[in-house]
XYZ file of C-alpha atoms in Angstrom:
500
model
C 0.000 0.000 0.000
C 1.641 3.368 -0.886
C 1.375 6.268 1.989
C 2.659 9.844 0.950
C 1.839 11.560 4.560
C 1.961 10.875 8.113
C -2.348 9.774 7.964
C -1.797 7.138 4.948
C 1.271 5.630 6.956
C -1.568 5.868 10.003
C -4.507 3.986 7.980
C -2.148 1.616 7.189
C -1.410 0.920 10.844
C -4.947 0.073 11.414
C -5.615 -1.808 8.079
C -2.602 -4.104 8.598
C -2.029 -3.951 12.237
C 1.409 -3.840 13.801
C 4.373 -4.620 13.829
C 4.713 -2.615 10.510
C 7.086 -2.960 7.305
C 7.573 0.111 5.454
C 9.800 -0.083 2.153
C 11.359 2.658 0.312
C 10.506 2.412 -3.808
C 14.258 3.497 -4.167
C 17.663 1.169 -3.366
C 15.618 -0.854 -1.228
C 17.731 -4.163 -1.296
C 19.530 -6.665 1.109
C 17.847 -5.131 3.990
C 18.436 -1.908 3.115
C 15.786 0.618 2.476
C 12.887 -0.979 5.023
C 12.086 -0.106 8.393
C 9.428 -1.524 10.959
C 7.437 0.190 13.064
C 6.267 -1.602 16.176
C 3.162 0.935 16.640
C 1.713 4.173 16.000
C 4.064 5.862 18.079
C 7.550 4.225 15.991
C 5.754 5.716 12.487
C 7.292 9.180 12.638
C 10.945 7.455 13.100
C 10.955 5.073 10.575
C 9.684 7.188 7.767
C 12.451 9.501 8.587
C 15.002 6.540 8.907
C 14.070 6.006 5.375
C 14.672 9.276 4.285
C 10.943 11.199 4.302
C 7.990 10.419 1.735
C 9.836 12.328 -1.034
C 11.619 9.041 -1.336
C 8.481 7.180 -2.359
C 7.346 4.918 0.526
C 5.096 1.850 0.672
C 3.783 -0.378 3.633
C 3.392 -3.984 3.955
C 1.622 -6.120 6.529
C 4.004 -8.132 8.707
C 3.848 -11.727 8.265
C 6.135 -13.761 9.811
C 7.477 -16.212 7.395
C 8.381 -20.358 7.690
C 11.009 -20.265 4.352
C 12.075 -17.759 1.954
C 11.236 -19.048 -2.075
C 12.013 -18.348 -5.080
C 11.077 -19.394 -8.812
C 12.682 -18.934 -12.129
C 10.563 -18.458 -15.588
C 11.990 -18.324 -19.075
C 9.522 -17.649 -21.772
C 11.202 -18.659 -25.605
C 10.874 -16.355 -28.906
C 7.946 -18.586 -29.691
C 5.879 -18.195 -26.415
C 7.233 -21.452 -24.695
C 6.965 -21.101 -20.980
C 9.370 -22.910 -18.604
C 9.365 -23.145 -14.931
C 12.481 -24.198 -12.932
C 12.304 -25.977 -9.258
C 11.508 -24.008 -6.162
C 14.412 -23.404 -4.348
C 14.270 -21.837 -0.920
C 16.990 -19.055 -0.083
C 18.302 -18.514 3.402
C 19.838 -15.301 4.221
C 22.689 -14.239 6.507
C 22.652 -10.227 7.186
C 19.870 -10.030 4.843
C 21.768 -11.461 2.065
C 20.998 -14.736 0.008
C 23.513 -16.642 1.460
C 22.741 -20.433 0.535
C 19.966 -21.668 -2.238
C 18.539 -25.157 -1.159
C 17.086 -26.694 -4.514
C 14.771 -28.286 -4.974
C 12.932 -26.719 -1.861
C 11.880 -28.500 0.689
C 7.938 -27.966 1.171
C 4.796 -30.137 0.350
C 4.382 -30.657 -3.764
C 1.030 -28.739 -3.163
C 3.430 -25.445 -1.818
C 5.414 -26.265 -4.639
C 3.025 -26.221 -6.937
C 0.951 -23.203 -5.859
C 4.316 -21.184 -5.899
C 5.171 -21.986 -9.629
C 1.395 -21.533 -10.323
C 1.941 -17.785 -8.944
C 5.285 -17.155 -10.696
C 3.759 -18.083 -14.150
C 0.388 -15.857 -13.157
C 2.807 -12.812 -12.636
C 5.346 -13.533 -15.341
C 2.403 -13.653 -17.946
C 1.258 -10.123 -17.055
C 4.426 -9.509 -18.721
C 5.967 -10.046 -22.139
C 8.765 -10.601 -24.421
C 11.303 -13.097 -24.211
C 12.901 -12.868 -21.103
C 14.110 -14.772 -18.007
C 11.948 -13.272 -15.047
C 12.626 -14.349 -10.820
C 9.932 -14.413 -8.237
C 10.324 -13.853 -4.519
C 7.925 -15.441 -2.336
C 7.180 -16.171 1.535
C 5.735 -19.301 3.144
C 4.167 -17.950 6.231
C 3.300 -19.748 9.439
C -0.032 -20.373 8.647
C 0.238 -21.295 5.329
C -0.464 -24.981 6.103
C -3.383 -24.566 8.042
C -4.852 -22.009 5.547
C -4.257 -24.839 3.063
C -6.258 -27.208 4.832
C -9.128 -25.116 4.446
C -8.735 -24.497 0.778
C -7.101 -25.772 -1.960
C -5.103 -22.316 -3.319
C -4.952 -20.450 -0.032
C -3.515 -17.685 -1.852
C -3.478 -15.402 0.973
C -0.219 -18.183 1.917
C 2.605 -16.608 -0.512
C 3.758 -13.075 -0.638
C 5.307 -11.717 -3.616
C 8.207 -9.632 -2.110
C 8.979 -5.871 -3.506
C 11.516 -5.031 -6.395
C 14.211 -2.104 -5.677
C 13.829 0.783 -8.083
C 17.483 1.020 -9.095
C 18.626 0.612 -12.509
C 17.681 -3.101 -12.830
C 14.206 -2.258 -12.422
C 13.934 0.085 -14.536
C 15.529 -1.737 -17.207
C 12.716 -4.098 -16.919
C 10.327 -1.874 -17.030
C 11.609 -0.665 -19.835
C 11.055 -3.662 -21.498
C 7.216 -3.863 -21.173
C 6.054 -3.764 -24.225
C 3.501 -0.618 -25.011
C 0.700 -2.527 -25.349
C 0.552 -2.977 -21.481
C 1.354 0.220 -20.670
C -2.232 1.023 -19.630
C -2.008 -2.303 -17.115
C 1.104 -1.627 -15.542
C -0.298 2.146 -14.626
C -2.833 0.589 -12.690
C -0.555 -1.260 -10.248
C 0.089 2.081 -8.979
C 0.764 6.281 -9.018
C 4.241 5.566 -9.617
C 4.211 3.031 -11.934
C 1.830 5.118 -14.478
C 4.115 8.217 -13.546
C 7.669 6.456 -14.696
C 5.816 5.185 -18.013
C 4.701 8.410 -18.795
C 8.698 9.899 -18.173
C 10.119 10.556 -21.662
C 13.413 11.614 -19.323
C 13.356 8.486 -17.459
C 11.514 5.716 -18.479
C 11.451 6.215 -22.191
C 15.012 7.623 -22.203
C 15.970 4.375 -21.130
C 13.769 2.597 -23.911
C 15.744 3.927 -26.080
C 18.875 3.074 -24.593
C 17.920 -0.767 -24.456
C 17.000 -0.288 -28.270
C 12.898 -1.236 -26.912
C 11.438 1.298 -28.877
C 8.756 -0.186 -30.814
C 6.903 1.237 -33.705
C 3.364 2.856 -33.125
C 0.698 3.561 -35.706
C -1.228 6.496 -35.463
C -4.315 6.829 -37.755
C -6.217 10.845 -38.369
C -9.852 9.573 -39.517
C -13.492 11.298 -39.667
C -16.730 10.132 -39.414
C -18.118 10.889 -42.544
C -21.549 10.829 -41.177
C -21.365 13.103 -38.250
C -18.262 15.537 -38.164
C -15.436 16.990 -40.522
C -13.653 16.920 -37.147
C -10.100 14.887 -37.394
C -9.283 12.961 -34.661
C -5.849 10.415 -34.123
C -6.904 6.707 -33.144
C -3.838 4.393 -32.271
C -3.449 1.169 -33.480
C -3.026 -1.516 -30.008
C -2.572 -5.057 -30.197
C -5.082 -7.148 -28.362
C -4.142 -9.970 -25.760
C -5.397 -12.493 -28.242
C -2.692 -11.022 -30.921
C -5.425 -9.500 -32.650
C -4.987 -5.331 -33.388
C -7.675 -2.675 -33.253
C -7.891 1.381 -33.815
C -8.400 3.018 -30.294
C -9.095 6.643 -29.857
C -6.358 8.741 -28.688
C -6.462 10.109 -25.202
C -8.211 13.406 -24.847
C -5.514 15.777 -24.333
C -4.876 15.226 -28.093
C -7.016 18.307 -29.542
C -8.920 17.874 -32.603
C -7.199 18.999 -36.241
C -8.679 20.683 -38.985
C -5.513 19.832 -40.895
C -3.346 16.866 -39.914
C -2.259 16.015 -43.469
C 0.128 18.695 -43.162
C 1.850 16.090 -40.122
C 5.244 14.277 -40.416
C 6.461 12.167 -37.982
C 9.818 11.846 -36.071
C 11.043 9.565 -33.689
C 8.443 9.569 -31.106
C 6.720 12.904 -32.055
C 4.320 14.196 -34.409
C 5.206 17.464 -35.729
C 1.579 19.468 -37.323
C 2.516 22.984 -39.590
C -0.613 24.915 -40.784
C -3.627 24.560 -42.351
C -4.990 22.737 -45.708
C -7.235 25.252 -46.379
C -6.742 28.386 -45.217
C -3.579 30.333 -44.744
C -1.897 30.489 -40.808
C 1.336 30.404 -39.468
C 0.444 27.637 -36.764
C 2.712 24.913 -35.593
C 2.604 22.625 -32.763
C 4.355 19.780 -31.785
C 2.541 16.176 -30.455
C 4.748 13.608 -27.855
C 3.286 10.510 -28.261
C 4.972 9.150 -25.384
C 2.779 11.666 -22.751
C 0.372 12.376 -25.806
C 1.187 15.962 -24.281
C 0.702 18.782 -27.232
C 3.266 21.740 -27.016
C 3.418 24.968 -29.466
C 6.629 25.502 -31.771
C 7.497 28.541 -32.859
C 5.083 29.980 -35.707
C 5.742 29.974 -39.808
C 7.444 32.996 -40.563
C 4.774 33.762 -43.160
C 1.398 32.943 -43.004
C 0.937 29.802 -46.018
C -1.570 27.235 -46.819
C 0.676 24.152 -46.192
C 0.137 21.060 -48.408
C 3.359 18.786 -48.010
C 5.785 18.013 -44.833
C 8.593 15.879 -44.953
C 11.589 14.920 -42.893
C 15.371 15.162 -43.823
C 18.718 14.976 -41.435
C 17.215 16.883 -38.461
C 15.412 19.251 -40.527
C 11.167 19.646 -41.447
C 10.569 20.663 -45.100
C 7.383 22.813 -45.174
C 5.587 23.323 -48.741
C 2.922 24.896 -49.962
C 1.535 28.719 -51.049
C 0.739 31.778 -50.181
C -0.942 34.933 -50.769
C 1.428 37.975 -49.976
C 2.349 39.896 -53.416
C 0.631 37.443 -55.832
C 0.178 34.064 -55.605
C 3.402 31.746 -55.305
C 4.708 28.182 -54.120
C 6.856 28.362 -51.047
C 9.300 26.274 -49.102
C 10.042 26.647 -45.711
C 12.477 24.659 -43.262
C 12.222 23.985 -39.896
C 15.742 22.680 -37.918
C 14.477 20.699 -34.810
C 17.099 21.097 -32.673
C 18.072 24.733 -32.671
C 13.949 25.561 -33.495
C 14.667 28.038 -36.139
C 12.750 28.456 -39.492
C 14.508 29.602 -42.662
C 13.577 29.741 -46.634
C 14.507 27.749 -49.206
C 14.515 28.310 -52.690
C 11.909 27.092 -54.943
C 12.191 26.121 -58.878
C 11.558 28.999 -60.582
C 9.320 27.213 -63.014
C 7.044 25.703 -59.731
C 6.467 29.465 -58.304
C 3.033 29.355 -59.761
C -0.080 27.663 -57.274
C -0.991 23.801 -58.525
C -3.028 23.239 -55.683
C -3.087 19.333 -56.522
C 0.672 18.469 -56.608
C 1.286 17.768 -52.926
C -0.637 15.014 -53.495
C 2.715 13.371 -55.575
C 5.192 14.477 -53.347
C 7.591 11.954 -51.231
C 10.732 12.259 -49.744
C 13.126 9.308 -50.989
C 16.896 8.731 -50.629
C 17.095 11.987 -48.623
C 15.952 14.162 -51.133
C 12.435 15.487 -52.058
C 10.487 14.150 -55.249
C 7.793 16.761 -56.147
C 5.450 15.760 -59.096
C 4.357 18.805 -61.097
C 2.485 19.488 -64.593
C 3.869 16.509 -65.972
C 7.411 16.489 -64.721
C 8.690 14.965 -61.672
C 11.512 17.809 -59.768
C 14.060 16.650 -57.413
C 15.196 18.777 -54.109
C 18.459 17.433 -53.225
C 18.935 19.486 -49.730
C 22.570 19.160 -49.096
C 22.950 21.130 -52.415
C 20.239 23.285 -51.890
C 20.022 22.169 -55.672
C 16.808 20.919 -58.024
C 16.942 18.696 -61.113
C 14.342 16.934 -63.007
C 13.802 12.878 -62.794
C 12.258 11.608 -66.385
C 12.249 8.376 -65.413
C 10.189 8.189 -62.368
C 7.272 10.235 -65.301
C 7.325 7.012 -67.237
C 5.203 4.161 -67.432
C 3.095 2.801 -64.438
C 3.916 6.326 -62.303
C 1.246 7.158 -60.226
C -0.920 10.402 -60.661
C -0.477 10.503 -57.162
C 1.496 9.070 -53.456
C -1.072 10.062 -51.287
C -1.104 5.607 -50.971
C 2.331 5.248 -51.265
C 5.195 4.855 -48.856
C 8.876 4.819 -48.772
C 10.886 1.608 -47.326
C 14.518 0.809 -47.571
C 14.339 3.733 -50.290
C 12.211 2.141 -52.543
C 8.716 4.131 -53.588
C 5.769 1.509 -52.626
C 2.653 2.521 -53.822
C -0.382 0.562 -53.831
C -2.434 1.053 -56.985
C -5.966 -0.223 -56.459
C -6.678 0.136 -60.219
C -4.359 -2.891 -61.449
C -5.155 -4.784 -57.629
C -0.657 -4.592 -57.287
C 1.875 -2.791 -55.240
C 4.119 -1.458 -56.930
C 7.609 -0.335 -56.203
C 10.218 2.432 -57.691
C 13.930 2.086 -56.584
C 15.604 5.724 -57.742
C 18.709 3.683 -57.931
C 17.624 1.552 -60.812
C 15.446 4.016 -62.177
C 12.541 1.351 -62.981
C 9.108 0.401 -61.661
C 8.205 -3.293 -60.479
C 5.195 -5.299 -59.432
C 5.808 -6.335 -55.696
C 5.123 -10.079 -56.280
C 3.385 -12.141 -53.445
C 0.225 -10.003 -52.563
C -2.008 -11.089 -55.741
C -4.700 -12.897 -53.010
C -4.703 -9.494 -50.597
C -4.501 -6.989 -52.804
C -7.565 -8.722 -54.978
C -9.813 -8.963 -51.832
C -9.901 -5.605 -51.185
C -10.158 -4.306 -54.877
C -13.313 -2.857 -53.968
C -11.637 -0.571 -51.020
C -13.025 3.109 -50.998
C -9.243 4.219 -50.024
C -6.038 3.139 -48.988
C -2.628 4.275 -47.087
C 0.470 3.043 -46.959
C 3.661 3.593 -44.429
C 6.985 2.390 -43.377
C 6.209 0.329 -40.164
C 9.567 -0.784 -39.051
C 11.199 -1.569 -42.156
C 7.948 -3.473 -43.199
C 5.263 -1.618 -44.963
C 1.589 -0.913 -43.344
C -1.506 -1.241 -45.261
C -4.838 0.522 -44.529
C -7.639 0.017 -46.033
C -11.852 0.713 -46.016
C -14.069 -1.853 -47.329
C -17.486 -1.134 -46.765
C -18.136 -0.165 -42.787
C -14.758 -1.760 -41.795
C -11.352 -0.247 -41.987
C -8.439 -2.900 -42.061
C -5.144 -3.267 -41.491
C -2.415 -5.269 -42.597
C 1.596 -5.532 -42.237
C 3.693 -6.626 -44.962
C 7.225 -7.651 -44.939
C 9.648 -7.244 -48.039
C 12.374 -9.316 -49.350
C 14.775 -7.904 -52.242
C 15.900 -11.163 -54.593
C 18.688 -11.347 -57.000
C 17.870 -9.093 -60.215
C 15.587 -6.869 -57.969
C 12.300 -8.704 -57.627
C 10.716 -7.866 -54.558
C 8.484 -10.092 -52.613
C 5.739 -9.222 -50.391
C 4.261 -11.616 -47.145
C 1.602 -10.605 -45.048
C 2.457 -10.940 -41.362
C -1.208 -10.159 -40.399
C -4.494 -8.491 -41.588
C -6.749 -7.463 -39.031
C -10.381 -5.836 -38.859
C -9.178 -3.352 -36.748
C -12.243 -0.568 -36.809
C -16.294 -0.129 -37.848
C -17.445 3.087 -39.114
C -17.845 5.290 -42.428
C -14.753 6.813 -41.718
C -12.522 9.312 -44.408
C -9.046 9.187 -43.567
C -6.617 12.579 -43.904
C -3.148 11.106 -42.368
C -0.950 7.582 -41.647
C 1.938 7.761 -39.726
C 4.327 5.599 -37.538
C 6.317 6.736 -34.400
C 8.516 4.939 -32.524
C 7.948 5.030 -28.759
């Protein structure tokens, strides 16, 4: 039970009784860190002992204890569970001194302590090697006379919150995020930390790819809201609504994604000089500094640190714009335009991409090429030629290749600048021909595999499709998974994945 004043550590007196353990969340190990208090009166002392309630304290009811055990999981790559013998430790000074194995208790102890090791180790996931504490207490065998479980018998002891712990934590996959914030205040607070807890993510290389999804409902509002794709406990994936603190959009196509954030620039419609920035680690939203002119943005992309804003304007005359945005020092700047492209075509950001680190801007029947570390534009004939798409607004970019799903020929096909030729991904002729009859489609780089969303009917779907490149160049497709994942007549203005 957690107490953060003098009455909680009081309450928990009278819930639990005395003698008293209270445990500090922090380097509480071998003995150290924990303090008993023997009655009301002993409180005061031992929370100071342990250094105040700024150090995060916790109570837990005294139960004298017949054997100290322990049991080892191991969970495989392909979900095989195995549990090792119950061993029973005995300490010296609070420190494991010898490990008796196998322990020496009934086979029904035995086998209600590897029955709780695998409950808590499958509240967790990933491949991993996970140890549970537990206590025999005094009564345990009369308890278990009474009832076959007596659960109430074995104690899961605490975990220290020093590095180790928090490099397990760190491996909890998102998806269970939302569990492990129940188990308490601190718990939600560290996996909401993008200084701490996500920091260290990042370290461990844990990250994991996110989708996030900007849809309408068609029927009822023009309102654009984010939904996140989560993965249910059966495997199974669904759209869920982002949390609240996410504001609606009136324009999130004008969104690229980096690392963990979403950056938003603009409008689609009408001119501003708005920009805001979107963790999707707290799902907090936080201003950025505004456009130097005010511009009606219709393509964002992302190159080495720096956020390439197009679109137009309507200071002297009507032009085409570019403006840059450097993420780390916050500063916006101009960059030069093709002289030919100053003049509005409202419908080319639909066939723009970024590819190979450089910008690919289809317009009036020639494709232009922004290479940013020259600050220099040329023209691609090639990628004009047969099978190009009148536009990417379906199309992604993985490995450097151009995928773009063309629902017209039921084939996704795929443009690598390097070879300067368009392909038919082979492998997908059975998905690609059952949803024919989508009403829209988007596509995007989901870990070095490509995404797939789709509308049919009521339903939006989602699949993920891995790539392999063959000898020659042929590229193969597989589908990992293709899941009903929402039902609604939604429109869709924006597909992105983050890595969180």
């Amino acid at each position: 039970m957690e107490i953060n004043d003098i009455e909680g550590a009081e309450r928990a007196g009278e819930l639990f009784g005395y003698p008293l353990m209270i445990k500090s969340k922090r380097l509480a190990y071998d003995g150290r860190g924990n303090a008993v208090a023997n009655s009301q009166d002993a409180l005061s002392s031992a929370v100071t002992a342990l250094g105040g309630f700024s150090r995060g304290l916790y109570v837990e009811k005294w139960e004298p204890f017949i054997k100290e055990l322990a049991v080892i999981v191991a969970r495989g790559r392909d979900g095989s569970m195995v549990s090792y013998a119950v061993v029973e430790t005995v300490h010296r000074d609070n420190i494991c001194h010898i490990v008796k194995a196998p322990a020496d208790v009934p086979w029904k102890f035995n086998k209600l302590a590897t029955d709780v090791a695998q409950k808590a180790f499958d509240s967790l996931e990933g491949a991993e090697v996970f140890a549970v504490e537990l206590f025999l207490t005094e009564d345990g065998q009369a308890e278990d006379e009474k009832t076959s479980e007596a659960p109430s018998s074995l104690i899961i002891t605490s975990l220290p919150e020093d590095d180790v712990f928090i490099d397990i934590l760190a491996r909890v996959p998102r998806r269970s995020h939302v569990t492990l914030s129940l188990v308490s205040k601190h718990f939600g607070s560290l996996v909401a930390s993008p200084d701490l807890y996500y920091a260290r993510r990042s370290l461990l290389a844990c990250t994991e790819n996110c989708l996030y999804v900007a849809l309408f409902d068609i029927n009822t509002s023009s309102l654009y809201h984010w939904y996140i794709l989560c993965r249910k406990a059966n495997g199974s994936h669904c759209l869920v609504r982002a949390p609240s603190t996410i504001p609606f959009m009136y324009y999130p196509e004008s969104s690229v994604a980096v690392g963990s954030r979403i950056y938003v620039f603009g409008g689609v419609t009408n001119m501003t000089t708005n920009a805001f920035c979107m963790d999707c680690r707290s799902h907090t939203v936080t201003p950025l500094p505004s456009i130097p002119v005010a511009m009606i943005c219709k393509f964002v992309g992302f190159i080495d640190g720096k956020i390439y804003v197009i679109g137009y304007l309507y200071h002297d005359g009507t032009k085409n714009v570019m403006m840059v945005f450097d993420i780390e020092t916050q500063k916006w700047e101009h960059a030069m335009i093709k002289p030919e492209m100053e003049e509005p075509f409202r419908i080319w950001y639909k066939a723009c991409v970024v590819m190979a680190d450089k910008i690919y801007i289809k317009y009036r029947g020639r494709t232009y090429v922004y290479k940013p570390v020259e600050s220099k534009w040329e023209t691609n004939y090639m990628l004009m030629l047969n099978n190009c798409p009148p536009s990417v607004r379906n199309a992604s970019v993985v490995d450097d290749v151009l995928l773009y799903h063309d629902r017209s020929t039921y084939t996704l096909r795929a443009y690598d600048p390097n070879e300067k030729y368009w392909r038919v991904v082979e492998g997908l002729k059975e998905l690609l021909a059952k949803i024919s009859d989508s009403q829209w489609s988007r596509t995007v780089n989901y870990g070095g595999n490509m995404a797939l969303l789709f509308r049919r009917t009521s339903k939006i779907w989602c699949a993920e499709i891995s790539l392999e490149r063959l000898q020659g160049g042929q590229i193969w497709g597989k589908v990992e998974w293709c899941d009903h994942v929402l039902t609604g007549n939604f429109g869709i203005r924006k597909f992105l994945a983050v890595a969180v």
